[in-house]
Short mmCIF file of C-alpha atoms in Angstrom, two decimals:
data_model
loop_
_atom_site.label_atom_id
_atom_site.label_comp_id
_atom_site.label_asym_id
_atom_site.label_seq_id
_atom_site.Cartn_x
_atom_site.Cartn_y
_atom_site.Cartn_z
CA MET A 80 -3.95 32.38 -1.86
CA THR A 81 -6.66 29.63 -1.21
CA THR A 82 -6.26 27.66 1.89
CA PRO A 83 -5.16 24.12 0.94
CA MET A 84 -7.77 21.34 2.05
CA VAL A 85 -4.89 19.26 3.72
CA LYS A 86 -1.44 20.81 4.84
CA SER A 87 1.08 18.66 6.55
CA GLU A 88 4.23 20.39 8.20
CA GLY A 89 6.99 18.22 9.36
CA VAL A 90 4.62 15.31 10.58
CA HIS A 91 6.27 12.65 12.81
CA LYS A 92 4.67 9.48 14.05
CA ARG A 93 6.14 6.53 15.91
CA PHE A 94 4.81 3.34 17.45
CA GLY A 95 7.24 2.46 20.37
CA GLY A 96 10.71 2.51 18.96
CA LEU A 97 9.55 2.51 15.50
CA GLU A 98 9.28 5.87 13.76
CA VAL A 99 6.89 5.29 10.97
CA LEU A 100 6.52 8.97 9.65
CA LYS A 101 9.74 10.90 9.69
CA GLY A 102 8.71 14.54 8.74
CA ILE A 103 5.99 14.53 6.10
CA ASP A 104 5.59 17.79 4.21
CA LEU A 105 2.85 18.08 1.69
CA GLU A 106 -0.16 20.01 0.54
CA VAL A 107 -3.46 18.74 -1.06
CA GLN A 108 -5.46 21.51 -2.96
CA ARG A 109 -9.21 21.74 -3.15
CA GLY A 110 -10.79 19.42 -5.67
CA GLU A 111 -7.60 17.60 -6.06
CA VAL A 112 -7.14 13.84 -6.37
CA PHE A 113 -3.93 13.30 -4.50
CA CYS A 114 -2.39 9.73 -4.97
CA LEU A 115 0.11 8.20 -2.22
CA VAL A 116 2.01 5.29 -3.55
CA GLY A 117 4.77 3.28 -2.03
CA PRO A 118 5.73 -0.16 -0.60
CA SER A 119 4.02 -1.85 2.23
CA GLY A 120 5.05 -0.51 5.53
CA SER A 121 6.15 2.77 4.00
CA GLY A 122 3.78 4.97 6.30
CA LYS A 123 1.08 5.73 3.62
CA SER A 124 -1.85 4.16 5.71
CA THR A 125 -0.52 5.67 8.87
CA PHE A 126 -0.36 9.06 7.48
CA LEU A 127 -3.87 8.82 6.04
CA ARG A 128 -5.09 7.88 9.63
CA CYS A 129 -3.24 10.85 10.97
CA ILE A 130 -5.24 13.33 8.80
CA ASN A 131 -8.58 12.38 10.62
CA HIS A 132 -6.84 11.72 14.04
CA LEU A 133 -7.38 8.20 14.01
CA GLU A 134 -3.66 8.04 14.87
CA LYS A 135 -2.18 11.01 16.94
CA ILE A 136 0.79 12.63 15.66
CA ASP A 137 3.91 12.97 17.75
CA SER A 138 5.21 16.19 16.38
CA GLY A 139 4.41 18.64 13.53
CA ARG A 140 1.30 20.22 12.20
CA LEU A 141 -1.61 18.84 10.23
CA SER A 142 -4.50 20.94 9.30
CA VAL A 143 -7.74 20.08 7.13
CA ASP A 144 -9.38 23.31 5.40
CA GLY A 145 -7.24 25.55 7.50
CA GLU A 146 -7.89 24.20 10.96
CA LEU A 147 -5.66 21.81 13.06
CA VAL A 148 -6.80 18.18 13.27
CA GLY A 149 -7.23 16.95 16.85
CA TYR A 150 -5.50 19.73 18.35
CA ARG A 151 -5.89 23.62 19.19
CA GLU A 152 -3.11 26.00 19.60
CA MET A 153 -2.65 28.11 22.70
CA ASN A 154 0.43 30.34 23.40
CA GLY A 155 2.24 28.55 20.60
CA LYS A 156 1.69 25.12 21.95
CA LEU A 157 -0.60 22.28 20.67
CA HIS A 158 -3.18 20.77 23.11
CA GLU A 159 -5.18 17.73 22.26
CA LEU A 160 -8.79 18.20 21.87
CA ARG A 161 -11.22 15.99 23.81
CA ASP A 162 -12.43 12.83 21.99
CA ARG A 163 -15.85 14.34 21.64
CA ASP A 164 -14.44 17.57 19.93
CA ALA A 165 -12.05 15.74 17.89
CA ALA A 166 -14.93 13.46 16.66
CA LYS A 167 -16.79 16.49 15.53
CA LYS A 168 -14.07 17.43 13.12
CA ARG A 169 -13.76 13.97 11.86
CA ARG A 170 -17.35 14.17 10.54
CA GLU A 171 -16.27 16.33 7.89
CA ILE A 172 -13.72 13.74 6.67
CA GLY A 173 -15.00 10.57 4.99
CA MET A 174 -12.84 7.30 5.17
CA VAL A 175 -13.11 4.26 3.07
CA PHE A 176 -11.13 1.38 4.36
CA GLN A 177 -9.44 -1.74 2.59
CA ARG A 178 -12.05 -4.15 4.50
CA PHE A 179 -15.35 -2.32 3.79
CA ASN A 180 -16.21 -2.29 7.58
CA LEU A 181 -19.98 -2.47 6.89
CA PHE A 182 -22.42 -3.41 9.68
CA PRO A 183 -23.21 -7.01 9.06
CA HIS A 184 -26.69 -6.94 10.68
CA MET A 185 -27.76 -4.06 8.62
CA THR A 186 -28.83 -3.63 5.15
CA ALA A 187 -27.11 -1.47 2.64
CA MET A 188 -29.65 1.34 3.31
CA GLN A 189 -29.35 1.10 6.93
CA ASN A 190 -25.53 1.11 6.82
CA ILE A 191 -25.68 4.48 4.80
CA MET A 192 -28.36 6.04 6.95
CA GLU A 193 -26.67 5.10 10.46
CA ALA A 194 -24.26 7.73 10.89
CA PRO A 195 -26.26 10.86 9.72
CA LEU A 196 -29.12 9.51 12.08
CA ARG A 197 -27.02 8.86 14.95
CA VAL A 198 -24.17 11.12 14.81
CA LYS A 199 -25.73 14.25 13.28
CA GLY A 200 -29.34 13.77 14.37
CA GLU A 201 -30.69 14.53 10.73
CA PRO A 202 -34.47 13.82 10.14
CA ALA A 203 -34.96 10.43 9.05
CA ASP A 204 -36.82 11.17 5.79
CA ARG A 205 -33.96 13.58 4.65
CA VAL A 206 -31.45 10.87 5.32
CA ARG A 207 -33.26 8.13 3.54
CA ALA A 208 -33.82 10.34 0.47
CA ARG A 209 -29.92 11.10 0.44
CA ALA A 210 -29.18 7.47 0.91
CA THR A 211 -31.40 6.50 -1.82
CA ALA A 212 -29.62 8.83 -4.26
CA LEU A 213 -26.25 7.63 -3.09
CA LEU A 214 -27.18 3.96 -3.83
CA GLU A 215 -28.23 5.17 -7.29
CA ARG A 216 -25.02 7.09 -7.57
CA VAL A 217 -22.86 4.10 -6.92
CA GLY A 218 -24.92 1.85 -9.07
CA LEU A 219 -26.63 -0.20 -6.42
CA ALA A 220 -30.12 1.15 -6.45
CA ASP A 221 -31.53 -2.31 -6.60
CA LYS A 222 -29.51 -3.55 -3.46
CA ALA A 223 -31.04 -1.22 -0.91
CA ASN A 224 -32.51 -4.06 1.26
CA SER A 225 -29.38 -6.45 0.75
CA TYR A 226 -27.16 -7.44 3.74
CA PRO A 227 -23.56 -7.20 3.29
CA ARG A 228 -23.19 -11.14 3.17
CA GLN A 229 -25.45 -11.00 0.08
CA LEU A 230 -23.14 -8.54 -1.82
CA SER A 231 -19.94 -9.08 -3.70
CA GLY A 232 -16.85 -7.36 -2.26
CA GLY A 233 -17.02 -4.76 -4.95
CA GLN A 234 -20.59 -4.03 -4.15
CA GLN A 235 -19.76 -3.83 -0.30
CA GLN A 236 -16.96 -1.39 -1.16
CA ARG A 237 -19.28 0.87 -2.99
CA VAL A 238 -21.83 0.79 -0.31
CA ALA A 239 -18.98 1.78 1.94
CA ILE A 240 -18.18 4.70 -0.35
CA ALA A 241 -21.86 5.72 -0.12
CA ARG A 242 -21.86 5.64 3.51
CA ALA A 243 -18.86 7.91 3.89
CA LEU A 244 -20.70 10.28 1.46
CA ALA A 245 -23.80 10.43 3.42
CA MET A 246 -21.98 12.47 6.03
CA GLU A 247 -21.43 15.04 3.27
CA PRO A 248 -17.78 15.36 3.87
CA LYS A 249 -15.45 18.02 2.49
CA LEU A 250 -12.59 15.51 1.98
CA MET A 251 -12.49 11.72 1.28
CA LEU A 252 -9.75 9.46 2.18
CA PHE A 253 -9.37 5.90 0.59
CA ASP A 254 -7.03 3.47 2.06
CA GLU A 255 -6.08 0.99 -0.68
CA PRO A 256 -9.98 0.62 -1.64
CA THR A 257 -9.46 -2.14 -4.24
CA SER A 258 -6.74 -4.23 -2.64
CA ALA A 259 -9.18 -6.67 -1.03
CA LEU A 260 -10.99 -7.19 -4.29
CA ASP A 261 -11.11 -9.83 -6.94
CA PRO A 262 -9.42 -8.33 -9.99
CA GLU A 263 -12.75 -8.20 -11.97
CA LEU A 264 -14.46 -6.19 -9.34
CA VAL A 265 -11.91 -3.41 -9.07
CA GLY A 266 -13.25 -1.60 -11.98
CA ASP A 267 -16.71 -0.76 -10.82
CA VAL A 268 -15.16 0.74 -7.65
CA LEU A 269 -12.74 2.80 -9.55
CA ASP A 270 -15.55 4.08 -11.81
CA VAL A 271 -17.27 5.40 -8.72
CA MET A 272 -14.16 7.28 -7.61
CA ARG A 273 -13.54 8.63 -11.22
CA GLN A 274 -17.10 10.12 -10.94
CA LEU A 275 -16.29 11.58 -7.48
CA ALA A 276 -13.22 13.15 -9.06
CA VAL A 277 -15.38 14.62 -11.90
CA ASP A 278 -17.83 15.96 -9.42
CA GLY A 279 -14.91 17.84 -7.67
CA MET A 280 -14.52 15.91 -4.49
CA THR A 281 -11.17 16.19 -2.70
CA MET A 282 -9.54 12.86 -2.34
CA ILE A 283 -6.51 11.28 -0.83
CA VAL A 284 -6.12 7.86 -2.35
CA VAL A 285 -3.42 5.38 -1.04
CA THR A 286 -3.38 2.92 -4.04
CA HIS A 287 -1.57 0.47 -5.91
CA GLU A 288 -3.60 1.08 -9.04
CA MET A 289 -1.03 2.95 -11.03
CA GLY A 290 -3.47 3.28 -14.13
CA PHE A 291 -6.04 5.11 -11.83
CA ALA A 292 -3.21 7.42 -10.57
CA ARG A 293 -1.92 8.18 -14.06
CA GLU A 294 -5.49 8.73 -15.44
CA VAL A 295 -7.37 10.44 -12.59
CA GLY A 296 -4.77 11.80 -10.20
CA ASP A 297 -3.65 15.36 -10.17
CA SER A 298 -0.70 14.80 -7.89
CA LEU A 299 1.32 11.67 -6.86
CA VAL A 300 3.63 11.26 -3.90
CA PHE A 301 5.77 8.29 -3.39
CA ILE A 302 6.46 7.63 0.23
CA ASP A 303 9.24 5.03 1.54
CA GLY A 304 10.66 4.73 4.81
CA GLY A 305 8.30 7.34 6.22
CA VAL A 306 9.58 10.19 4.09
CA VAL A 307 8.40 11.80 0.74
CA VAL A 308 10.88 10.46 -1.75
CA GLU A 309 9.40 11.91 -4.95
CA SER A 310 6.29 13.99 -5.91
CA GLY A 311 4.78 15.55 -9.04
CA ASN A 312 2.31 15.06 -11.85
CA PRO A 313 1.37 11.38 -11.94
CA ARG A 314 2.04 10.89 -15.57
CA ASP A 315 5.53 12.38 -15.06
CA VAL A 316 6.47 10.67 -11.95
CA LEU A 317 5.25 7.22 -13.43
CA SER A 318 6.95 7.64 -16.95
CA ASN A 319 10.00 9.33 -16.01
CA PRO A 320 10.87 8.85 -12.17
CA GLN A 321 13.81 10.90 -11.05
CA HIS A 322 15.05 8.95 -7.90
CA GLU A 323 16.45 5.49 -7.99
CA ARG A 324 14.19 4.27 -5.38
CA THR A 325 11.14 5.48 -7.29
CA LYS A 326 12.42 3.59 -10.28
CA ALA A 327 13.10 0.30 -8.42
CA PHE A 328 9.53 0.34 -6.85
CA LEU A 329 7.71 1.24 -10.14
CA SER A 330 9.68 -1.31 -12.00
CA LYS A 331 7.84 -3.87 -9.87
CA VAL A 332 4.49 -2.56 -10.07
CA LEU A 333 4.04 -1.29 -13.61
#
């Protein structure tokens, strides 16, 4: 049995009196494209942020590549890691946000090189060569010296993907990566993600792009109200949902 890349066991998360995650159980296998879908406020993005410990879980267990995220276990109890130690684990997990989050005062090349240089202390020549290759990989070899304000939203998001890949992660998290884009710019970003899937990258994708989920996804989970309502092969779930809540949601988005 190979260790799942991500394993979530009874994960709960609350913000004050609001329980956002109510016991999430799921597994993501290595090399899998795992799609999370559901209405706004259902807990999808919160769960994604818990995976790399940007949000702390209140109970349950969450592991990446067989190791607990943000915690260590001693005598049957979980103890939170120091921020510095948690950050080291976070380096192995790439994340692409809705809103690009590029540094506006840096060029595309500088944005991609920043973390490997500052966080990992890698030699500049090696980092530059990797950044150049990544820009080519996302179709932006000619934009190395462009600043974010000079790029379209779709181009900025592709730079953001390259920036995440520059840390050579074992897992990529995408939080609705196309929702802030004009419709005509969505395709280029999805093409980059399709190629990552072909290359074998493990990805968890929170998305409203059902066509992408059907075409590229290996698994699909529908979350509503902080619980997993339905899961399975994307083509099966999207064409023949079993739960009334899933049917109602899909009737509005398909």
